């Protein structure tokens, strides 16, 4: 079992799938931020093996695990799907971003590459697909996977139809939220809140962003937190969660007699706070959003960390959540974000850096963010409930346990 090493979204989805397969021996393999999250939620796996598939030792470890496995599960980890295809192991690919992937070449060309994939070794297969972009690699993984489980989102059904090609499609399965359903059921919504505000910044780290490199967003967050406490007397106790506060980076921020504690909590420790905390700000990742909706909470979207957040907010612009989201465009309305994952994310890093260093821009950031917060906290319970309902209508689908049960051909998982 492995997950794309970008933020917490993919690996948290892997945790959700793994918890449904408790009757199996579940071995996580991966590195980076995915391994960090897996270790923090180690009870979801029977074994955790850290390995970088790009290195010799890591590559050999993964190949050895594949040889003794009878099922591979990948959450948007295209390389793991290719490895499974080379050794003819059945592989389930879980994808929550199918409509997001950009392709610069015709789909027919990717199909042809997959059809002619060499099975002599992973190195040969990787060279064969070497001309594909990272996004195109995920599309190729769908064509190579035994089954694809695709989380619903605007544009997904159309993309599924394109990938299916002529004739009936028997490998792609549309599902609703890929979340830890049991953990959500255990989160008591009527508990006395320990915090006035929950701020969830997600895993943050990805192909470009890191905690010490290209981390202007996190540094901007650190500058803003004391001002949040000064500006909002209602937020006396604030919990800030996410990857930037793990591995000995926890901190406490105090201002105006109020306090923000920055922590990295295991997923099932975080969910009760999502359920009970009156107000919730989150980085607009889909997994955290689905968890919030399952618990009946309408969050306020934080400013975009990377291009996928831009994409998500735009596609949900017809909902209250999308319309009300905080955006860097509030601060610099004329600034254009390139329509590309890497270039768009790079531009967002630059924006966060400019705002953090420029006092005038920061003052505009603080003012416009406060306007978004003021609008959010003024929503009535009925308006928040309506916002949750419209998102559920847009993002719903067949429950994940039913989809997995159909694929695996045995009793309902979990």
Tab-separated table of N, CA, C and O in Angstrom, residues 166-257:
chain	number	residue	atom	x	y	z
A	166	UNK	N	-14.012	3.207	-26.148
A	166	UNK	CA	-15.161	2.494	-26.711
A	166	UNK	C	-15.505	1.255	-25.886
A	166	UNK	O	-14.640	0.610	-25.309
A	167	UNK	N	-16.793	0.963	-25.821
A	167	UNK	CA	-17.223	-0.237	-25.110
A	167	UNK	C	-17.419	0.011	-23.633
A	167	UNK	O	-17.070	1.066	-23.103
A	168	UNK	N	-18.013	-0.955	-22.916
A	168	UNK	CA	-18.284	-0.784	-21.484
A	168	UNK	C	-16.996	-0.747	-20.673
A	168	UNK	O	-16.031	-1.437	-20.982
A	169	UNK	N	-17.004	0.057	-19.647
A	169	UNK	CA	-15.836	0.164	-18.778
A	169	UNK	C	-16.072	-0.657	-17.515
A	169	UNK	O	-17.039	-0.443	-16.805
A	170	UNK	N	-15.195	-1.597	-17.246
A	170	UNK	CA	-15.371	-2.475	-16.092
A	170	UNK	C	-14.295	-2.258	-15.036
A	170	UNK	O	-14.234	-2.990	-14.057
A	171	UNK	N	-13.426	-1.301	-15.248
A	171	UNK	CA	-12.326	-1.132	-14.298
A	171	UNK	C	-12.430	0.141	-13.475
A	171	UNK	O	-11.786	0.252	-12.444
A	172	UNK	N	-13.215	1.116	-13.889
A	172	UNK	CA	-13.304	2.387	-13.174
A	172	UNK	C	-14.597	2.437	-12.377
A	172	UNK	O	-15.671	2.112	-12.876
A	173	UNK	N	-14.486	2.869	-11.118
A	173	UNK	CA	-15.614	2.854	-10.203
A	173	UNK	C	-15.722	4.226	-9.544
A	173	UNK	O	-14.791	4.674	-8.874
A	174	UNK	N	-16.863	4.895	-9.721
A	174	UNK	CA	-17.099	6.190	-9.104
A	174	UNK	C	-17.550	5.984	-7.665
A	174	UNK	O	-18.426	5.169	-7.381
A	175	UNK	N	-16.933	6.726	-6.754
A	175	UNK	CA	-17.295	6.612	-5.342
A	175	UNK	C	-17.501	7.992	-4.740
A	175	UNK	O	-17.118	9.008	-5.330
A	176	UNK	N	-18.097	8.002	-3.574
A	176	UNK	CA	-18.220	9.237	-2.813
A	176	UNK	C	-16.946	9.507	-2.034
A	176	UNK	O	-15.853	9.109	-2.444
A	177	UNK	N	-17.039	10.163	-0.883
A	177	UNK	CA	-15.844	10.549	-0.131
A	177	UNK	C	-14.968	9.360	0.265
A	177	UNK	O	-15.476	8.342	0.738
A	178	UNK	N	-13.676	9.511	0.058
A	178	UNK	CA	-12.699	8.508	0.507
A	178	UNK	C	-12.187	8.991	1.863
A	178	UNK	O	-11.174	9.701	1.959
A	179	UNK	N	-12.914	8.613	2.910
A	179	UNK	CA	-12.626	9.089	4.261
A	179	UNK	C	-12.760	7.934	5.242
A	179	UNK	O	-13.318	6.877	4.920
A	180	UNK	N	-12.254	8.165	6.441
A	180	UNK	CA	-12.306	7.171	7.510
A	180	UNK	C	-13.697	7.202	8.145
A	180	UNK	O	-13.943	7.912	9.124
A	181	UNK	N	-14.614	6.409	7.595
A	181	UNK	CA	-16.007	6.460	8.029
A	181	UNK	C	-16.156	6.077	9.506
A	181	UNK	O	-16.931	6.699	10.246
A	182	UNK	N	-15.416	5.067	9.950
A	182	UNK	CA	-15.529	4.635	11.341
A	182	UNK	C	-15.003	5.715	12.278
A	182	UNK	O	-15.609	6.000	13.325
A	183	UNK	N	-13.885	6.328	11.921
A	183	UNK	CA	-13.361	7.418	12.738
A	183	UNK	C	-14.332	8.584	12.815
A	183	UNK	O	-14.470	9.213	13.865
A	184	UNK	N	-15.009	8.861	11.725
A	184	UNK	CA	-15.994	9.934	11.718
A	184	UNK	C	-17.191	9.582	12.593
A	184	UNK	O	-17.730	10.436	13.302
A	185	UNK	N	-17.611	8.316	12.564
A	185	UNK	CA	-18.732	7.899	13.405
A	185	UNK	C	-18.387	8.016	14.888
A	185	UNK	O	-19.251	8.277	15.724
A	186	UNK	N	-17.127	7.828	15.221
A	186	UNK	CA	-16.702	7.870	16.619
A	186	UNK	C	-16.509	9.287	17.143
A	186	UNK	O	-16.331	9.479	18.349
A	187	UNK	N	-16.518	10.282	16.254
A	187	UNK	CA	-16.273	11.660	16.674
A	187	UNK	C	-17.564	12.251	17.240
A	187	UNK	O	-18.524	12.460	16.499
A	188	UNK	N	-17.615	12.525	18.533
A	188	UNK	CA	-18.862	13.034	19.136
A	188	UNK	C	-19.095	14.497	18.786
A	188	UNK	O	-18.287	15.370	19.104
A	189	UNK	N	-20.202	14.766	18.116
A	189	UNK	CA	-20.491	16.135	17.713
A	189	UNK	C	-21.035	16.993	18.833
A	189	UNK	O	-21.054	18.224	18.729
A	190	UNK	N	-21.495	16.354	19.918
A	190	UNK	CA	-22.105	17.121	21.007
A	190	UNK	C	-21.150	17.329	22.182
A	190	UNK	O	-21.566	17.748	23.260
A	191	UNK	N	-19.873	17.028	21.992
A	191	UNK	CA	-18.901	17.200	23.075
A	191	UNK	C	-18.663	18.691	23.339
A	191	UNK	O	-18.790	19.534	22.446
A	192	UNK	N	-18.301	19.000	24.556
A	192	UNK	CA	-17.958	20.380	24.910
A	192	UNK	C	-16.689	20.775	24.165
A	192	UNK	O	-15.658	20.100	24.255
A	193	UNK	N	-16.716	21.851	23.373
A	193	UNK	CA	-15.530	22.201	22.588
A	193	UNK	C	-14.351	22.603	23.464
A	193	UNK	O	-14.511	23.355	24.427
A	194	UNK	N	-13.188	22.075	23.115
A	194	UNK	CA	-11.972	22.457	23.827
A	194	UNK	C	-11.363	23.725	23.246
A	194	UNK	O	-10.498	24.337	23.866
A	195	UNK	N	-11.811	24.111	22.036
A	195	UNK	CA	-11.225	25.245	21.333
A	195	UNK	C	-12.344	26.101	20.757
A	195	UNK	O	-13.440	25.626	20.480
A	196	UNK	N	-12.047	27.362	20.532
A	196	UNK	CA	-13.002	28.265	19.890
A	196	UNK	C	-12.856	28.243	18.376
A	196	UNK	O	-13.814	28.533	17.651
A	197	UNK	N	-11.657	27.934	17.915
A	197	UNK	CA	-11.377	27.926	16.476
A	197	UNK	C	-10.380	26.821	16.181
A	197	UNK	O	-9.391	26.651	16.911
A	198	UNK	N	-10.619	26.083	15.101
A	198	UNK	CA	-9.674	25.093	14.594
A	198	UNK	C	-9.170	25.570	13.238
A	198	UNK	O	-9.966	25.924	12.359
A	199	UNK	N	-7.853	25.604	13.070
A	199	UNK	CA	-7.222	25.974	11.805
A	199	UNK	C	-6.421	24.764	11.326
A	199	UNK	O	-5.455	24.359	11.982
A	200	UNK	N	-6.820	24.189	10.201
A	200	UNK	CA	-6.176	22.982	9.675
A	200	UNK	C	-5.432	23.352	8.399
A	200	UNK	O	-6.048	23.618	7.365
A	201	UNK	N	-4.096	23.355	8.457
A	201	UNK	CA	-3.294	23.748	7.291
A	201	UNK	C	-2.861	22.554	6.462
A	201	UNK	O	-2.178	22.713	5.449
A	202	UNK	N	-3.257	21.341	6.855
A	202	UNK	CA	-2.942	20.151	6.070
A	202	UNK	C	-1.476	19.769	6.144
A	202	UNK	O	-0.719	20.238	6.994
A	203	UNK	N	-1.071	18.910	5.199
A	203	UNK	CA	0.298	18.395	5.217
A	203	UNK	C	1.319	19.362	4.673
A	203	UNK	O	2.501	19.303	5.012
A	204	UNK	N	0.896	20.262	3.771
A	204	UNK	CA	1.684	21.328	3.167
A	204	UNK	C	2.769	20.816	2.221
A	204	UNK	O	2.813	21.200	1.059
A	205	UNK	N	3.616	19.935	2.651
A	205	UNK	CA	4.793	19.541	1.882
A	205	UNK	C	4.402	18.766	0.627
A	205	UNK	O	3.573	17.863	0.667
A	206	UNK	N	5.025	19.141	-0.513
A	206	UNK	CA	4.775	18.410	-1.762
A	206	UNK	C	5.997	18.491	-2.663
A	206	UNK	O	7.123	18.640	-2.176
A	207	UNK	N	5.794	18.402	-3.990
A	207	UNK	CA	6.906	18.380	-4.940
A	207	UNK	C	7.721	19.663	-4.940
A	207	UNK	O	8.855	19.691	-5.411
A	208	UNK	N	7.168	20.762	-4.418
A	208	UNK	CA	7.875	22.044	-4.388
A	208	UNK	C	7.958	22.612	-2.978
A	208	UNK	O	8.996	23.136	-2.570
A	209	UNK	N	6.875	22.500	-2.226
A	209	UNK	CA	6.804	23.095	-0.893
A	209	UNK	C	7.512	22.217	0.131
A	209	UNK	O	7.450	20.993	0.062
A	210	UNK	N	8.171	22.857	1.078
A	210	UNK	CA	8.821	22.127	2.174
A	210	UNK	C	8.800	23.031	3.390
A	210	UNK	O	8.490	24.218	3.301
A	211	UNK	N	9.152	22.461	4.531
A	211	UNK	CA	9.070	23.220	5.775
A	211	UNK	C	10.223	24.204	5.934
A	211	UNK	O	10.143	25.119	6.739
A	212	UNK	N	11.294	24.028	5.181
A	212	UNK	CA	12.437	24.926	5.275
A	212	UNK	C	12.824	25.518	3.925
A	212	UNK	O	13.705	26.362	3.856
A	213	UNK	N	12.169	25.063	2.853
A	213	UNK	CA	12.426	25.555	1.501
A	213	UNK	C	11.073	25.863	0.866
A	213	UNK	O	10.140	25.074	0.973
A	214	UNK	N	10.962	27.027	0.223
A	214	UNK	CA	9.677	27.411	-0.374
A	214	UNK	C	8.545	27.357	0.658
A	214	UNK	O	7.450	26.865	0.375
A	215	UNK	N	8.817	27.846	1.853
A	215	UNK	CA	7.845	27.764	2.950
A	215	UNK	C	7.276	29.137	3.308
A	215	UNK	O	6.892	29.383	4.457
A	216	UNK	N	7.221	30.039	2.324
A	216	UNK	CA	6.716	31.381	2.621
A	216	UNK	C	5.280	31.350	3.132
A	216	UNK	O	4.884	32.208	3.923
A	217	UNK	N	4.487	30.392	2.694
A	217	UNK	CA	3.108	30.288	3.177
A	217	UNK	C	3.099	30.042	4.689
A	217	UNK	O	2.319	30.667	5.418
A	218	UNK	N	3.944	29.133	5.147
A	218	UNK	CA	4.000	28.842	6.580
A	218	UNK	C	4.516	30.054	7.343
A	218	UNK	O	4.016	30.394	8.431
A	219	UNK	N	5.503	30.727	6.805
A	219	UNK	CA	6.030	31.924	7.461
A	219	UNK	C	4.979	33.039	7.516
A	219	UNK	O	4.899	33.787	8.496
A	220	UNK	N	4.166	33.145	6.458
A	220	UNK	CA	3.061	34.109	6.471
A	220	UNK	C	2.046	33.721	7.542
A	220	UNK	O	1.528	34.590	8.262
A	221	UNK	N	1.782	32.453	7.667
A	221	UNK	CA	0.872	31.972	8.708
A	221	UNK	C	1.391	32.348	10.098
A	221	UNK	O	0.630	32.810	10.958
A	222	UNK	N	2.689	32.192	10.313
A	222	UNK	CA	3.276	32.535	11.605
A	222	UNK	C	3.144	34.039	11.879
A	222	UNK	O	2.927	34.449	13.034
A	223	UNK	N	3.280	34.854	10.851
A	223	UNK	CA	3.120	36.305	11.062
A	223	UNK	C	1.668	36.649	11.380
A	223	UNK	O	1.391	37.540	12.198
A	224	UNK	N	0.732	35.920	10.756
A	224	UNK	CA	-0.692	36.248	10.874
A	224	UNK	C	-1.318	35.794	12.195
A	224	UNK	O	-2.224	36.458	12.713
A	225	UNK	N	-0.846	34.683	12.762
A	225	UNK	CA	-1.509	34.124	13.939
A	225	UNK	C	-1.631	35.115	15.103
A	225	UNK	O	-2.707	35.233	15.708
A	226	UNK	N	-0.576	35.852	15.486
A	226	UNK	CA	-0.761	36.828	16.567
A	226	UNK	C	-1.806	37.892	16.225
A	226	UNK	O	-2.554	38.333	17.100
A	227	UNK	N	-1.878	38.286	14.952
A	227	UNK	CA	-2.874	39.278	14.553
A	227	UNK	C	-4.283	38.696	14.582
A	227	UNK	O	-5.248	39.411	14.895
A	228	UNK	N	-4.412	37.422	14.235
A	228	UNK	CA	-5.717	36.767	14.386
A	228	UNK	C	-6.194	36.876	15.829
A	228	UNK	O	-7.365	37.218	16.090
A	229	UNK	N	-5.302	36.599	16.767
A	229	UNK	CA	-5.671	36.664	18.187
A	229	UNK	C	-5.982	38.094	18.612
A	229	UNK	O	-6.892	38.338	19.418
A	230	UNK	N	-5.259	39.065	18.100
A	230	UNK	CA	-5.515	40.463	18.450
A	230	UNK	C	-6.841	40.953	17.873
A	230	UNK	O	-7.560	41.743	18.503
A	231	UNK	N	-7.168	40.482	16.657
A	231	UNK	CA	-8.328	41.015	15.944
A	231	UNK	C	-9.644	40.378	16.358
A	231	UNK	O	-10.707	40.975	16.140
A	232	UNK	N	-9.595	39.174	16.954
A	232	UNK	CA	-10.821	38.429	17.189
A	232	UNK	C	-10.886	37.957	18.637
A	232	UNK	O	-10.336	36.928	19.007
A	233	UNK	N	-11.607	38.729	19.449
A	233	UNK	CA	-11.750	38.385	20.867
A	233	UNK	C	-12.490	37.063	21.064
A	233	UNK	O	-12.298	36.393	22.083
A	234	UNK	N	-13.323	36.661	20.085
A	234	UNK	CA	-14.084	35.424	20.223
A	234	UNK	C	-13.188	34.187	20.159
A	234	UNK	O	-13.578	33.116	20.602
A	235	UNK	N	-11.993	34.326	19.586
A	235	UNK	CA	-11.080	33.181	19.448
A	235	UNK	C	-10.053	33.217	20.584
A	235	UNK	O	-8.895	33.585	20.397
A	236	UNK	N	-10.496	32.830	21.757
A	236	UNK	CA	-9.610	32.843	22.923
A	236	UNK	C	-8.658	31.660	22.907
A	236	UNK	O	-7.515	31.738	23.333
A	237	UNK	N	-9.164	30.526	22.411
A	237	UNK	CA	-8.370	29.295	22.366
A	237	UNK	C	-8.400	28.769	20.935
A	237	UNK	O	-9.465	28.411	20.427
A	238	UNK	N	-7.245	28.731	20.294
A	238	UNK	CA	-7.157	28.330	18.890
A	238	UNK	C	-6.233	27.126	18.780
A	238	UNK	O	-5.137	27.113	19.360
A	239	UNK	N	-6.685	26.115	18.046
A	239	UNK	CA	-5.853	24.953	17.741
A	239	UNK	C	-5.485	25.012	16.268
A	239	UNK	O	-6.365	25.059	15.400
A	240	UNK	N	-4.182	25.034	15.975
A	240	UNK	CA	-3.682	25.059	14.599
A	240	UNK	C	-3.002	23.711	14.346
A	240	UNK	O	-2.059	23.343	15.055
A	241	UNK	N	-3.485	22.979	13.343
A	241	UNK	CA	-2.988	21.614	13.097
A	241	UNK	C	-2.419	21.493	11.694
A	241	UNK	O	-2.865	22.154	10.758
A	242	UNK	N	-1.444	20.583	11.546
A	242	UNK	CA	-0.915	20.286	10.226
A	242	UNK	C	0.538	19.864	10.260
A	242	UNK	O	1.215	19.923	11.290
A	243	UNK	N	1.006	19.444	9.108
A	243	UNK	CA	2.363	18.941	8.964
A	243	UNK	C	3.456	19.898	9.383
A	243	UNK	O	4.481	19.474	9.938
A	244	UNK	N	3.301	21.217	9.138
A	244	UNK	CA	4.367	22.145	9.543
A	244	UNK	C	4.646	22.158	11.036
A	244	UNK	O	5.636	22.756	11.470
A	245	UNK	N	3.789	21.509	11.850
A	245	UNK	CA	3.963	21.556	13.295
A	245	UNK	C	4.314	20.185	13.869
A	245	UNK	O	4.180	19.950	15.061
A	246	UNK	N	4.762	19.289	13.017
A	246	UNK	CA	5.222	17.996	13.485
A	246	UNK	C	6.721	17.966	13.656
A	246	UNK	O	7.424	18.962	13.413
A	247	UNK	N	7.220	16.819	14.098
A	247	UNK	CA	8.673	16.595	14.197
A	247	UNK	C	9.368	17.734	14.943
A	247	UNK	O	10.256	18.410	14.423
A	248	UNK	N	8.938	18.000	16.186
A	248	UNK	CA	9.554	18.970	17.094
A	248	UNK	C	9.388	20.418	16.638
A	248	UNK	O	10.164	21.292	17.029
A	249	UNK	N	8.367	20.683	15.824
A	249	UNK	CA	8.107	22.066	15.398
A	249	UNK	C	6.841	22.625	16.043
A	249	UNK	O	6.312	23.634	15.589
A	250	UNK	N	6.351	21.983	17.083
A	250	UNK	CA	5.190	22.520	17.785
A	250	UNK	C	5.535	23.876	18.397
A	250	UNK	O	6.675	24.134	18.758
A	251	UNK	N	4.531	24.730	18.504
A	251	UNK	CA	4.760	26.038	19.104
A	251	UNK	C	3.454	26.562	19.692
A	251	UNK	O	2.369	26.099	19.341
A	252	UNK	N	3.570	27.529	20.588
A	252	UNK	CA	2.422	28.219	21.155
A	252	UNK	C	2.589	29.705	20.894
A	252	UNK	O	3.662	30.269	21.115
A	253	UNK	N	1.528	30.328	20.393
A	253	UNK	CA	1.531	31.761	20.084
A	253	UNK	C	0.531	32.440	21.010
A	253	UNK	O	-0.610	31.982	21.143
A	254	UNK	N	0.948	33.527	21.651
A	254	UNK	CA	0.062	34.266	22.557
A	254	UNK	C	0.022	35.726	22.154
A	254	UNK	O	1.040	36.314	21.756
A	255	UNK	N	-1.177	36.305	22.261
A	255	UNK	CA	-1.341	37.739	21.999
A	255	UNK	C	-2.680	38.178	22.577
A	255	UNK	O	-3.666	37.428	22.516
A	256	UNK	N	-2.718	39.374	23.144
A	256	UNK	CA	-3.948	39.975	23.675
A	256	UNK	C	-4.652	39.075	24.680
A	256	UNK	O	-5.884	39.055	24.760
A	257	UNK	N	-3.874	38.305	25.411
A	257	UNK	CA	-4.456	37.416	26.403
A	257	UNK	C	-5.102	36.172	25.818
A	257	UNK	O	-5.779	35.426	26.532
